[in-house]
């Protein structure tokens, strides 16, 4: 299977592309990015999350909003 995957990855690329991704590679890269940088959340959504956390007594569990 790994020989086949290597053959796919080294195949001719589409114009303007520098690599071919196989199933799950982009998701794995995104997961690693999110674990390091966090999940982007709009300020309005965060404010609503803060209200719910305050109401339920879970405010100390909500991470601070970073810019």
Tab-separated table of N, CA and C in Angstrom:
chain	number	residue	atom	x	y	z
A	1	UNK	N	0.825	-1.199	0.000
A	1	UNK	CA	0.000	0.000	0.000
A	1	UNK	C	0.865	1.257	0.000
A	2	UNK	N	1.958	1.245	0.761
A	2	UNK	CA	2.798	2.436	0.815
A	2	UNK	C	3.449	2.722	-0.533
A	3	UNK	N	3.743	1.681	-1.319
A	3	UNK	CA	4.289	1.890	-2.665
A	3	UNK	C	3.258	2.594	-3.545
A	4	UNK	N	2.012	2.177	-3.427
A	4	UNK	CA	0.944	2.802	-4.209
A	4	UNK	C	0.782	4.269	-3.807
A	5	UNK	N	0.790	4.549	-2.500
A	5	UNK	CA	0.628	5.917	-2.028
A	5	UNK	C	1.782	6.786	-2.514
A	6	UNK	N	2.985	6.254	-2.512
A	6	UNK	CA	4.139	7.004	-3.003
A	6	UNK	C	4.004	7.275	-4.494
A	7	UNK	N	3.471	6.312	-5.224
A	7	UNK	CA	3.253	6.504	-6.657
A	7	UNK	C	2.228	7.617	-6.904
A	8	UNK	N	1.194	7.630	-6.106
A	8	UNK	CA	0.177	8.684	-6.229
A	8	UNK	C	0.802	10.042	-5.931
A	9	UNK	N	1.560	10.121	-4.847
A	9	UNK	CA	2.160	11.401	-4.442
A	9	UNK	C	3.178	11.926	-5.447
A	10	UNK	N	3.837	11.047	-6.153
A	10	UNK	CA	4.866	11.473	-7.109
A	10	UNK	C	4.322	11.583	-8.534
A	11	UNK	N	3.016	11.412	-8.702
A	11	UNK	CA	2.400	11.543	-10.024
A	11	UNK	C	2.463	12.992	-10.491
A	12	UNK	N	2.156	13.193	-11.761
A	12	UNK	CA	2.135	14.542	-12.320
A	12	UNK	C	1.103	15.385	-11.574
A	13	UNK	N	1.525	16.575	-11.178
A	13	UNK	CA	0.661	17.460	-10.399
A	13	UNK	C	-0.205	18.305	-11.327
A	14	UNK	N	-1.322	18.745	-10.821
A	14	UNK	CA	-2.174	19.684	-11.552
A	14	UNK	C	-1.433	21.000	-11.695
A	15	UNK	N	-1.772	21.746	-12.709
A	15	UNK	CA	-1.111	23.022	-12.959
A	15	UNK	C	-1.228	23.930	-11.734
A	16	UNK	N	-0.106	24.474	-11.311
A	16	UNK	CA	-0.073	25.379	-10.174
A	16	UNK	C	0.005	24.696	-8.820
A	17	UNK	N	0.063	23.380	-8.805
A	17	UNK	CA	0.113	22.643	-7.536
A	17	UNK	C	1.499	22.033	-7.346
A	18	UNK	N	1.960	21.981	-6.102
A	18	UNK	CA	3.279	21.434	-5.841
A	18	UNK	C	3.253	20.062	-5.174
A	19	UNK	N	2.056	19.586	-4.827
A	19	UNK	CA	1.970	18.247	-4.238
A	19	UNK	C	0.579	17.658	-4.391
A	20	UNK	N	0.487	16.372	-4.157
A	20	UNK	CA	-0.787	15.656	-4.178
A	20	UNK	C	-1.030	15.156	-2.761
A	21	UNK	N	-2.169	15.502	-2.225
A	21	UNK	CA	-2.540	15.037	-0.891
A	21	UNK	C	-3.303	13.726	-1.004
A	22	UNK	N	-3.063	12.841	-0.073
A	22	UNK	CA	-3.831	11.605	-0.007
A	22	UNK	C	-4.860	11.742	1.116
A	23	UNK	N	-5.764	10.804	1.169
A	23	UNK	CA	-6.890	10.844	2.103
A	23	UNK	C	-6.423	11.124	3.532
A	24	UNK	N	-6.963	12.182	4.110
A	24	UNK	CA	-6.718	12.492	5.511
A	24	UNK	C	-5.526	13.393	5.789
A	25	UNK	N	-4.665	13.635	4.806
A	25	UNK	CA	-3.469	14.440	5.064
A	25	UNK	C	-3.801	15.886	5.429
A	26	UNK	N	-4.700	16.509	4.689
A	26	UNK	CA	-5.056	17.903	4.984
A	26	UNK	C	-5.713	18.006	6.360
A	27	UNK	N	-6.550	17.052	6.698
A	27	UNK	CA	-7.224	17.058	7.999
A	27	UNK	C	-6.206	16.914	9.134
A	28	UNK	N	-5.217	16.059	8.943
A	28	UNK	CA	-4.183	15.872	9.959
A	28	UNK	C	-3.374	17.156	10.133
A	29	UNK	N	-3.015	17.805	9.031
A	29	UNK	CA	-2.284	19.073	9.124
A	29	UNK	C	-3.118	20.128	9.836
A	30	UNK	N	-4.406	20.194	9.511
A	30	UNK	CA	-5.287	21.168	10.154
A	30	UNK	C	-5.435	20.877	11.644
A	31	UNK	N	-5.532	19.613	12.007
A	31	UNK	CA	-5.651	19.231	13.419
A	31	UNK	C	-4.424	19.698	14.194
A	32	UNK	N	-3.247	19.469	13.628
A	32	UNK	CA	-2.015	19.887	14.285
A	32	UNK	C	-1.972	21.409	14.447
A	33	UNK	N	-2.422	22.128	13.431
A	33	UNK	CA	-2.457	23.595	13.486
A	33	UNK	C	-3.406	24.065	14.585
A	34	UNK	N	-4.590	23.459	14.664
A	34	UNK	CA	-5.588	23.844	15.664
A	34	UNK	C	-5.091	23.543	17.074
A	35	UNK	N	-4.389	22.431	17.254
A	35	UNK	CA	-3.865	22.106	18.581
A	35	UNK	C	-2.842	23.138	19.046
A	36	UNK	N	-2.107	23.725	18.122
A	36	UNK	CA	-1.102	24.728	18.464
A	36	UNK	C	-1.716	26.124	18.556
A	37	UNK	N	-2.512	26.499	17.554
A	37	UNK	CA	-3.016	27.868	17.442
A	37	UNK	C	-4.422	28.073	18.001
A	38	UNK	N	-5.149	27.005	18.232
A	38	UNK	CA	-6.522	27.113	18.703
A	38	UNK	C	-7.506	27.201	17.540
A	39	UNK	N	-8.778	27.243	17.885
A	39	UNK	CA	-9.847	27.300	16.892
A	39	UNK	C	-10.281	28.749	16.723
A	40	UNK	N	-10.289	29.249	15.488
A	40	UNK	CA	-10.723	30.635	15.304
A	40	UNK	C	-12.218	30.790	15.610
A	41	UNK	N	-12.549	31.822	16.386
A	41	UNK	CA	-13.934	32.085	16.776
A	41	UNK	C	-14.186	33.579	16.629
A	42	UNK	N	-15.304	33.940	16.018
A	42	UNK	CA	-15.652	35.353	15.897
A	42	UNK	C	-15.957	35.932	17.278
A	43	UNK	N	-15.670	37.210	17.429
A	43	UNK	CA	-15.837	37.850	18.737
A	43	UNK	C	-17.277	37.756	19.239
A	44	UNK	N	-18.261	37.926	18.366
A	44	UNK	CA	-19.666	37.838	18.779
A	44	UNK	C	-19.982	36.430	19.310
A	45	UNK	N	-19.469	35.427	18.629
A	45	UNK	CA	-19.687	34.042	19.074
A	45	UNK	C	-19.042	33.821	20.435
A	46	UNK	N	-17.826	34.351	20.597
A	46	UNK	CA	-17.136	34.212	21.886
A	46	UNK	C	-17.928	34.897	23.002
A	47	UNK	N	-18.462	36.078	22.714
A	47	UNK	CA	-19.257	36.797	23.714
A	47	UNK	C	-20.467	35.958	24.148
A	48	UNK	N	-21.103	35.298	23.187
A	48	UNK	CA	-22.248	34.433	23.513
A	48	UNK	C	-21.792	33.229	24.335
A	49	UNK	N	-20.651	32.681	23.990
A	49	UNK	CA	-20.106	31.564	24.761
A	49	UNK	C	-19.798	32.008	26.192
A	50	UNK	N	-19.284	33.230	26.335
A	50	UNK	CA	-18.970	33.778	27.657
A	50	UNK	C	-20.234	33.939	28.491
A	51	UNK	N	-21.316	34.426	27.869
A	51	UNK	CA	-22.581	34.574	28.583
A	51	UNK	C	-23.086	33.216	29.084
A	52	UNK	N	-23.012	32.214	28.230
A	52	UNK	CA	-23.460	30.871	28.618
A	52	UNK	C	-22.573	30.314	29.723
A	53	UNK	N	-21.264	30.520	29.599
A	53	UNK	CA	-20.331	30.028	30.622
A	53	UNK	C	-20.592	30.708	31.959
A	54	UNK	N	-20.851	32.012	31.920
A	54	UNK	CA	-21.170	32.734	33.159
A	54	UNK	C	-22.461	32.200	33.775
A	55	UNK	N	-23.459	31.992	32.954
A	55	UNK	CA	-24.766	31.524	33.420
A	55	UNK	C	-24.680	30.124	34.042
A	56	UNK	N	-23.862	29.281	33.451
A	56	UNK	CA	-23.770	27.895	33.918
A	56	UNK	C	-22.684	27.673	34.960
A	57	UNK	N	-21.959	28.738	35.286
A	57	UNK	CA	-20.897	28.599	36.284
A	57	UNK	C	-19.629	27.983	35.738
A	58	UNK	N	-19.458	28.037	34.441
A	58	UNK	CA	-18.287	27.420	33.817
A	58	UNK	C	-17.330	28.464	33.230
A	59	UNK	N	-17.432	29.698	33.687
A	59	UNK	CA	-16.624	30.770	33.107
A	59	UNK	C	-15.130	30.502	33.221
A	60	UNK	N	-14.717	29.834	34.297
A	60	UNK	CA	-13.287	29.567	34.470
A	60	UNK	C	-12.770	28.497	33.498
A	61	UNK	N	-13.673	27.803	32.826
A	61	UNK	CA	-13.265	26.778	31.842
A	61	UNK	C	-13.100	27.329	30.439
A	62	UNK	N	-13.610	28.543	30.194
A	62	UNK	CA	-13.551	29.145	28.874
A	62	UNK	C	-12.222	29.872	28.708
A	63	UNK	N	-11.432	29.484	27.711
A	63	UNK	CA	-10.147	30.168	27.526
A	63	UNK	C	-10.354	31.617	27.086
A	64	UNK	N	-9.374	32.432	27.329
A	64	UNK	CA	-9.443	33.845	26.954
A	64	UNK	C	-9.435	33.984	25.443
A	65	UNK	N	-10.109	35.022	24.964
A	65	UNK	CA	-10.131	35.308	23.530
A	65	UNK	C	-8.810	35.957	23.157
A	66	UNK	N	-8.117	35.380	22.177
A	66	UNK	CA	-6.830	35.914	21.733
A	66	UNK	C	-7.011	36.581	20.385
A	67	UNK	N	-6.235	37.598	20.132
A	67	UNK	CA	-6.276	38.285	18.839
A	67	UNK	C	-5.300	37.649	17.879
